[in-house]
PDB file of C-alpha atoms in Angstrom:
ATOM      1  CA  UNK A  22      -6.647  18.135  19.074  1.00 35.00           C
ATOM      2  CA  UNK A  23      -3.450  20.197  18.970  1.00 38.00           C
ATOM      3  CA  UNK A  24      -0.885  19.950  16.188  1.00 35.00           C
ATOM      4  CA  UNK A  25       1.746  18.230  18.317  1.00 39.00           C
ATOM      5  CA  UNK A  26      -0.566  15.313  19.112  1.00 36.00           C
ATOM      6  CA  UNK A  27      -1.347  14.829  15.417  1.00 41.00           C
ATOM      7  CA  UNK A  28       2.235  14.446  14.225  1.00 49.00           C
ATOM      8  CA  UNK A  29       3.830  11.068  13.560  1.00 55.00           C
ATOM      9  CA  UNK A  30       7.597  11.113  13.911  1.00 54.00           C
ATOM     10  CA  UNK A  31      10.155   8.993  12.105  1.00 52.00           C
ATOM     11  CA  UNK A  32      10.595   6.683  15.081  1.00 58.00           C
ATOM     12  CA  UNK A  33       6.827   6.385  15.570  1.00 63.00           C
ATOM     13  CA  UNK A  34       6.428   4.843  12.109  1.00 66.00           C
ATOM     14  CA  UNK A  35       9.040   2.202  12.908  1.00 64.00           C
ATOM     15  CA  UNK A  36       7.624   1.458  16.370  1.00 67.00           C
ATOM     16  CA  UNK A  37       4.129   0.941  15.000  1.00 68.00           C
ATOM     17  CA  UNK A  38       5.421  -1.988  12.964  1.00 68.00           C
ATOM     18  CA  UNK A  39       7.245  -3.520  15.949  1.00 57.00           C
ATOM     19  CA  UNK A  40      10.476  -3.777  14.011  1.00 47.00           C
ATOM     20  CA  UNK A  41      14.030  -3.105  15.173  1.00 43.00           C
ATOM     21  CA  UNK A  42      14.850  -1.245  11.950  1.00 45.00           C
ATOM     22  CA  UNK A  43      16.804   1.929  12.659  1.00 44.00           C
ATOM     23  CA  UNK A  44      16.608   4.869  10.301  1.00 38.00           C
ATOM     24  CA  UNK A  45      20.396   5.205  10.512  1.00 35.00           C
ATOM     25  CA  UNK A  46      20.573   2.097   8.317  1.00 36.00           C
ATOM     26  CA  UNK A  47      18.746   3.913   5.510  1.00 34.00           C
ATOM     27  CA  UNK A  48      21.488   5.901   3.826  1.00 31.00           C
ATOM     28  CA  UNK A  49      19.552   7.947   1.278  1.00 35.00           C
ATOM     29  CA  UNK A  50      16.088   8.289   2.715  1.00 39.00           C
ATOM     30  CA  UNK A  51      14.273   9.346   5.854  1.00 40.00           C
ATOM     31  CA  UNK A  52      10.628   9.609   6.692  1.00 41.00           C
ATOM     32  CA  UNK A  53       9.817  13.118   7.849  1.00 40.00           C
ATOM     33  CA  UNK A  54       7.083  13.976  10.361  1.00 48.00           C
ATOM     34  CA  UNK A  55       3.585  13.978   8.904  1.00 54.00           C
ATOM     35  CA  UNK A  56       0.328  15.434  10.130  1.00 49.00           C
ATOM     36  CA  UNK A  57      -2.138  12.564  10.484  1.00 49.00           C
ATOM     37  CA  UNK A  58      -5.279  14.699  10.833  1.00 51.00           C
ATOM     38  CA  UNK A  59      -8.128  13.631  13.081  1.00 60.00           C
ATOM     39  CA  UNK A  60      -8.559  10.009  14.243  1.00 65.00           C
ATOM     40  CA  UNK A  61     -10.248   7.466  11.975  1.00 72.00           C
ATOM     41  CA  UNK A  62     -13.766   6.312  12.827  1.00 67.00           C
ATOM     42  CA  UNK A  63     -16.664   4.436  11.217  1.00 64.00           C
ATOM     43  CA  UNK A  64     -14.293   2.061   9.489  1.00 71.00           C
ATOM     44  CA  UNK A  65     -15.570  -0.711   7.243  1.00 68.00           C
ATOM     45  CA  UNK A  66     -14.943  -4.205   8.621  1.00 58.00           C
ATOM     46  CA  UNK A  67     -12.027  -5.978   6.980  1.00 61.00           C
ATOM     47  CA  UNK A  68     -13.051  -8.789   4.649  1.00 59.00           C
ATOM     48  CA  UNK A  69     -12.657 -12.037   6.583  1.00 56.00           C
ATOM     49  CA  UNK A  70     -11.172 -15.257   5.256  1.00 56.00           C
ATOM     50  CA  UNK A  71     -14.062 -17.447   4.180  1.00 59.00           C
ATOM     51  CA  UNK A  72     -14.170 -21.176   3.663  1.00 60.00           C
ATOM     52  CA  UNK A  73     -13.052 -22.245   0.219  1.00 58.00           C
ATOM     53  CA  UNK A  74     -10.967 -25.057  -1.233  1.00 54.00           C
ATOM     54  CA  UNK A  75      -7.877 -22.926  -1.761  1.00 74.00           C
ATOM     55  CA  UNK A  76      -6.534 -19.394  -1.534  1.00 84.00           C
ATOM     56  CA  UNK A  77      -3.957 -17.881  -3.880  1.00 89.00           C
ATOM     57  CA  UNK A  78      -1.191 -16.381  -1.717  1.00 94.00           C
ATOM     58  CA  UNK A  79      -0.060 -12.982  -2.983  1.00 96.00           C
ATOM     59  CA  UNK A  80       1.885  -9.984  -1.727  1.00 98.00           C
ATOM     60  CA  UNK A  81       2.149  -6.299  -2.562  1.00 98.00           C
ATOM     61  CA  UNK A  82       4.885  -3.806  -1.806  1.00 98.00           C
ATOM     62  CA  UNK A  83       3.655  -0.790   0.159  1.00 98.00           C
ATOM     63  CA  UNK A  84       6.654   1.451  -0.383  1.00 97.00           C
ATOM     64  CA  UNK A  85       7.264   4.819   1.268  1.00 94.00           C
ATOM     65  CA  UNK A  86       9.668   7.133  -0.534  1.00 92.00           C
ATOM     66  CA  UNK A  87      10.744  10.651   0.398  1.00 87.00           C
ATOM     67  CA  UNK A  88       9.657  13.257  -2.138  1.00 85.00           C
ATOM     68  CA  UNK A  89       9.667  17.026  -1.644  1.00 80.00           C
ATOM     69  CA  UNK A  90      10.805  16.395   1.950  1.00 79.00           C
ATOM     70  CA  UNK A  91       7.666  14.376   2.715  1.00 85.00           C
ATOM     71  CA  UNK A  92       6.928  10.623   2.617  1.00 89.00           C
ATOM     72  CA  UNK A  93       4.870   9.381  -0.325  1.00 92.00           C
ATOM     73  CA  UNK A  94       3.299   6.033  -1.229  1.00 96.00           C
ATOM     74  CA  UNK A  95       4.367   4.491  -4.543  1.00 98.00           C
ATOM     75  CA  UNK A  96       1.476   3.287  -6.710  1.00 98.00           C
ATOM     76  CA  UNK A  97       0.978   2.126 -10.282  1.00 97.00           C
ATOM     77  CA  UNK A  98      -1.721   2.392 -12.903  1.00 93.00           C
ATOM     78  CA  UNK A  99      -2.146  -0.931 -14.671  1.00 87.00           C
ATOM     79  CA  UNK A 100      -2.178  -0.961 -18.469  1.00 87.00           C
ATOM     80  CA  UNK A 101      -5.458  -1.165 -20.347  1.00 77.00           C
ATOM     81  CA  UNK A 102      -4.302  -4.289 -22.192  1.00 80.00           C
ATOM     82  CA  UNK A 103      -4.168  -6.496 -19.098  1.00 65.00           C
ATOM     83  CA  UNK A 104      -6.934  -9.080 -18.900  1.00 59.00           C
ATOM     84  CA  UNK A 105      -7.639  -8.521 -15.197  1.00 69.00           C
ATOM     85  CA  UNK A 106      -8.020  -5.211 -13.339  1.00 62.00           C
ATOM     86  CA  UNK A 107      -6.895  -3.265 -16.407  1.00 57.00           C
ATOM     87  CA  UNK A 108      -6.477   0.466 -15.895  1.00 72.00           C
ATOM     88  CA  UNK A 109      -6.852   0.198 -12.127  1.00 87.00           C
ATOM     89  CA  UNK A 110      -4.582   1.668  -9.463  1.00 96.00           C
ATOM     90  CA  UNK A 111      -2.514  -0.877  -7.554  1.00 94.00           C
ATOM     91  CA  UNK A 112       0.557  -1.447  -5.440  1.00 98.00           C
ATOM     92  CA  UNK A 113       3.351  -3.373  -7.166  1.00 97.00           C
ATOM     93  CA  UNK A 114       2.774  -7.034  -6.392  1.00 96.00           C
ATOM     94  CA  UNK A 115       1.381 -10.352  -7.479  1.00 94.00           C
ATOM     95  CA  UNK A 116       1.085 -14.071  -6.890  1.00 94.00           C
ATOM     96  CA  UNK A 117       3.564 -15.996  -4.803  1.00 95.00           C
ATOM     97  CA  UNK A 118       5.753 -18.366  -6.810  1.00 96.00           C
ATOM     98  CA  UNK A 119       7.381 -21.627  -5.737  1.00 95.00           C
ATOM     99  CA  UNK A 120      10.805 -19.968  -5.595  1.00 96.00           C
ATOM    100  CA  UNK A 121       9.593 -17.306  -3.145  1.00 96.00           C
ATOM    101  CA  UNK A 122      10.553 -18.051   0.447  1.00 96.00           C
ATOM    102  CA  UNK A 123       8.561 -15.196   2.004  1.00 97.00           C
ATOM    103  CA  UNK A 124       5.909 -12.589   1.294  1.00 97.00           C
ATOM    104  CA  UNK A 125       8.659  -9.966   1.224  1.00 97.00           C
ATOM    105  CA  UNK A 126      10.436 -11.892  -1.530  1.00 98.00           C
ATOM    106  CA  UNK A 127       7.213 -12.046  -3.547  1.00 98.00           C
ATOM    107  CA  UNK A 128       6.607  -8.319  -3.148  1.00 98.00           C
ATOM    108  CA  UNK A 129      10.196  -7.407  -4.055  1.00 98.00           C
ATOM    109  CA  UNK A 130      10.281  -9.737  -7.066  1.00 98.00           C
ATOM    110  CA  UNK A 131       7.057  -8.307  -8.418  1.00 97.00           C
ATOM    111  CA  UNK A 132       8.166  -4.723  -7.706  1.00 98.00           C
ATOM    112  CA  UNK A 133      11.371  -5.362  -9.644  1.00 98.00           C
ATOM    113  CA  UNK A 134       9.378  -6.779 -12.570  1.00 96.00           C
ATOM    114  CA  UNK A 135       6.783  -4.000 -12.613  1.00 96.00           C
ATOM    115  CA  UNK A 136       8.633  -0.809 -11.646  1.00 98.00           C
ATOM    116  CA  UNK A 137      12.311  -1.792 -11.790  1.00 98.00           C
ATOM    117  CA  UNK A 138      12.901  -1.386  -8.047  1.00 98.00           C
ATOM    118  CA  UNK A 139      16.182  -2.974  -6.972  1.00 97.00           C
ATOM    119  CA  UNK A 140      15.724  -4.923  -3.692  1.00 97.00           C
ATOM    120  CA  UNK A 141      18.708  -3.267  -2.000  1.00 96.00           C
ATOM    121  CA  UNK A 142      16.854   0.058  -2.033  1.00 96.00           C
ATOM    122  CA  UNK A 143      14.053  -1.330   0.143  1.00 96.00           C
ATOM    123  CA  UNK A 144      14.073  -1.626   3.934  1.00 93.00           C
ATOM    124  CA  UNK A 145      11.168  -3.557   5.398  1.00 94.00           C
ATOM    125  CA  UNK A 146       9.307  -2.037   8.341  1.00 92.00           C
ATOM    126  CA  UNK A 147       6.624  -4.650   8.794  1.00 92.00           C
ATOM    127  CA  UNK A 148       3.414  -6.094   7.400  1.00 93.00           C
ATOM    128  CA  UNK A 149      -0.286  -5.305   7.457  1.00 93.00           C
ATOM    129  CA  UNK A 150      -3.052  -7.850   8.009  1.00 91.00           C
ATOM    130  CA  UNK A 151      -3.983 -10.074   5.082  1.00 93.00           C
ATOM    131  CA  UNK A 152      -6.558  -8.715   2.675  1.00 92.00           C
ATOM    132  CA  UNK A 153      -8.923 -11.338   1.257  1.00 90.00           C
ATOM    133  CA  UNK A 154     -10.541 -10.728  -2.116  1.00 86.00           C
ATOM    134  CA  UNK A 155     -13.839 -12.110  -3.339  1.00 80.00           C
ATOM    135  CA  UNK A 156     -11.905 -13.825  -6.149  1.00 80.00           C
ATOM    136  CA  UNK A 157      -9.815 -15.948  -3.778  1.00 86.00           C
ATOM    137  CA  UNK A 158      -6.610 -13.970  -3.301  1.00 87.00           C
ATOM    138  CA  UNK A 159      -4.947 -13.778   0.117  1.00 93.00           C
ATOM    139  CA  UNK A 160      -2.837 -10.613  -0.106  1.00 95.00           C
ATOM    140  CA  UNK A 161      -0.091  -9.678   2.334  1.00 96.00           C
ATOM    141  CA  UNK A 162       0.890  -5.970   2.249  1.00 96.00           C
ATOM    142  CA  UNK A 163       4.645  -5.638   2.954  1.00 96.00           C
ATOM    143  CA  UNK A 164       5.473  -2.132   4.207  1.00 95.00           C
ATOM    144  CA  UNK A 165       8.859  -0.463   4.035  1.00 94.00           C
ATOM    145  CA  UNK A 166      11.084   2.434   3.049  1.00 92.00           C
ATOM    146  CA  UNK A 167      12.332   2.993  -0.485  1.00 94.00           C
ATOM    147  CA  UNK A 168      15.567   4.957  -0.497  1.00 92.00           C
ATOM    148  CA  UNK A 169      15.524   8.277  -2.312  1.00 84.00           C
ATOM    149  CA  UNK A 170      18.210   7.116  -4.758  1.00 87.00           C
ATOM    150  CA  UNK A 171      16.028   4.360  -6.184  1.00 94.00           C
ATOM    151  CA  UNK A 172      15.109   4.628  -9.853  1.00 95.00           C
ATOM    152  CA  UNK A 173      11.787   3.421 -11.216  1.00 97.00           C
ATOM    153  CA  UNK A 174      11.465   1.940 -14.701  1.00 96.00           C
ATOM    154  CA  UNK A 175       7.973   0.797 -15.637  1.00 95.00           C
ATOM    155  CA  UNK A 176       7.277  -2.469 -17.385  1.00 94.00           C
ATOM    156  CA  UNK A 177       5.211  -1.306 -20.353  1.00 92.00           C
ATOM    157  CA  UNK A 178       3.465  -4.672 -20.587  1.00 91.00           C
ATOM    158  CA  UNK A 179       1.971  -4.266 -17.110  1.00 89.00           C
ATOM    159  CA  UNK A 180       2.286  -0.659 -15.975  1.00 94.00           C
ATOM    160  CA  UNK A 181       0.938   2.455 -17.659  1.00 92.00           C
ATOM    161  CA  UNK A 182       2.148   4.894 -15.008  1.00 95.00           C
ATOM    162  CA  UNK A 183       4.129   5.056 -11.761  1.00 97.00           C
ATOM    163  CA  UNK A 184       3.085   7.835  -9.407  1.00 97.00           C
ATOM    164  CA  UNK A 185       3.178   8.774  -5.737  1.00 96.00           C
ATOM    165  CA  UNK A 186       0.601   9.964  -3.221  1.00 96.00           C
ATOM    166  CA  UNK A 187       1.615  12.003  -0.152  1.00 93.00           C
ATOM    167  CA  UNK A 188       1.325  10.013   3.061  1.00 93.00           C
ATOM    168  CA  UNK A 189      -0.296  13.063   4.649  1.00 91.00           C
ATOM    169  CA  UNK A 190      -3.125  12.760   2.098  1.00 94.00           C
ATOM    170  CA  UNK A 191      -3.947   9.141   2.966  1.00 94.00           C
ATOM    171  CA  UNK A 192      -3.692   9.882   6.692  1.00 92.00           C
ATOM    172  CA  UNK A 193      -6.546  12.381   6.437  1.00 93.00           C
ATOM    173  CA  UNK A 194      -9.904  10.615   6.997  1.00 93.00           C
ATOM    174  CA  UNK A 195     -11.704  13.339   5.027  1.00 94.00           C
ATOM    175  CA  UNK A 196     -10.170  12.024   1.801  1.00 95.00           C
ATOM    176  CA  UNK A 197     -12.003   8.678   1.985  1.00 95.00           C
ATOM    177  CA  UNK A 198     -15.494   7.935   0.744  1.00 93.00           C
ATOM    178  CA  UNK A 199     -17.464   4.709   1.114  1.00 91.00           C
ATOM    179  CA  UNK A 200     -19.025   3.456  -2.109  1.00 91.00           C
ATOM    180  CA  UNK A 201     -21.747   0.804  -2.181  1.00 87.00           C
ATOM    181  CA  UNK A 202     -22.566  -1.400  -5.151  1.00 82.00           C
ATOM    182  CA  UNK A 203     -25.049  -4.192  -5.619  1.00 75.00           C
ATOM    183  CA  UNK A 204     -23.817  -7.384  -7.240  1.00 70.00           C
ATOM    184  CA  UNK A 205     -26.724  -9.756  -7.663  1.00 70.00           C
ATOM    185  CA  UNK A 206     -28.322 -10.184  -4.259  1.00 71.00           C
ATOM    186  CA  UNK A 207     -25.202  -8.982  -2.460  1.00 74.00           C
ATOM    187  CA  UNK A 208     -24.465  -5.381  -1.574  1.00 77.00           C
ATOM    188  CA  UNK A 209     -20.780  -4.545  -1.303  1.00 81.00           C
ATOM    189  CA  UNK A 210     -19.226  -1.472   0.273  1.00 85.00           C
ATOM    190  CA  UNK A 211     -15.645  -0.342  -0.269  1.00 88.00           C
ATOM    191  CA  UNK A 212     -13.331   2.622   0.221  1.00 93.00           C
ATOM    192  CA  UNK A 213     -12.372   5.007  -2.556  1.00 95.00           C
ATOM    193  CA  UNK A 214     -10.028   7.989  -2.812  1.00 95.00           C
ATOM    194  CA  UNK A 215      -9.456  10.502  -5.585  1.00 96.00           C
ATOM    195  CA  UNK A 216      -5.997  12.000  -5.945  1.00 96.00           C
ATOM    196  CA  UNK A 217      -5.215  14.252  -8.909  1.00 93.00           C
ATOM    197  CA  UNK A 218      -6.686  12.336 -11.855  1.00 92.00           C
ATOM    198  CA  UNK A 219      -6.424   8.941 -10.156  1.00 95.00           C
ATOM    199  CA  UNK A 220      -9.381   7.030  -8.693  1.00 94.00           C
ATOM    200  CA  UNK A 221      -8.218   4.513  -6.088  1.00 96.00           C
ATOM    201  CA  UNK A 222     -10.718   1.930  -4.895  1.00 91.00           C
ATOM    202  CA  UNK A 223     -11.281  -1.671  -3.869  1.00 90.00           C
ATOM    203  CA  UNK A 224      -8.424  -3.750  -2.488  1.00 92.00           C
ATOM    204  CA  UNK A 225      -5.815  -1.013  -2.974  1.00 96.00           C
ATOM    205  CA  UNK A 226      -7.893   1.602  -1.165  1.00 96.00           C
ATOM    206  CA  UNK A 227      -8.637  -0.887   1.629  1.00 94.00           C
ATOM    207  CA  UNK A 228      -4.930  -1.587   2.157  1.00 95.00           C
ATOM    208  CA  UNK A 229      -4.123   2.133   2.115  1.00 96.00           C
ATOM    209  CA  UNK A 230      -6.823   2.675   4.735  1.00 95.00           C
ATOM    210  CA  UNK A 231      -5.386  -0.183   6.812  1.00 93.00           C
ATOM    211  CA  UNK A 232      -1.959   1.491   6.721  1.00 93.00           C
ATOM    212  CA  UNK A 233      -3.456   4.856   7.661  1.00 92.00           C
ATOM    213  CA  UNK A 234      -5.339   3.401  10.615  1.00 90.00           C
ATOM    214  CA  UNK A 235      -2.202   1.584  11.785  1.00 88.00           C
ATOM    215  CA  UNK A 236      -0.165   4.790  11.733  1.00 87.00           C
ATOM    216  CA  UNK A 237      -2.924   6.834  13.362  1.00 82.00           C
ATOM    217  CA  UNK A 238      -3.313   4.670  16.463  1.00 73.00           C
TER     218      UNK A 238
END
């Protein structure tokens, strides 16, 4: 595969989310071309929605910000003092509240609470398929551009660290491993990535993989 066929342009990213967003509307940020590497294959099946009495609707913000002239994903490391998923890597996000009128509103509200992102610095591109957790969460990943002028301020009660991962890194299939664990009689398999000193796995890794596959089509 030649280099030209492996490059995703600015307009390609927008088109893949079937949105009418124009990059001219983003005043302080642009997504540069990225090398997506070879096509993805041998993907794990997405967890399907199973029958249960209720699902907790949630949303996460999958934000792309320009850094060192290349697009990066914004991620957080949760604090060790949290009762659930402490110390894990996650997108900003959380449960939908009664005041939220959309998944985007949930994602933006949570991102403002966790990393101090002001909503006006975010331009939505689209959404990924729901991710269903074994604990009953129905998570909608909301994808968009974060303008370069945005400032991040972590909420020390929830976030230990805010960091970014190059989009080119997550678009390379070689950076993914499949980990299998046995829980009782059930064997579970999930994606994992290691970037710098961060180990990304589970729901977050699955949503990153979903984004990568979407952009690599």
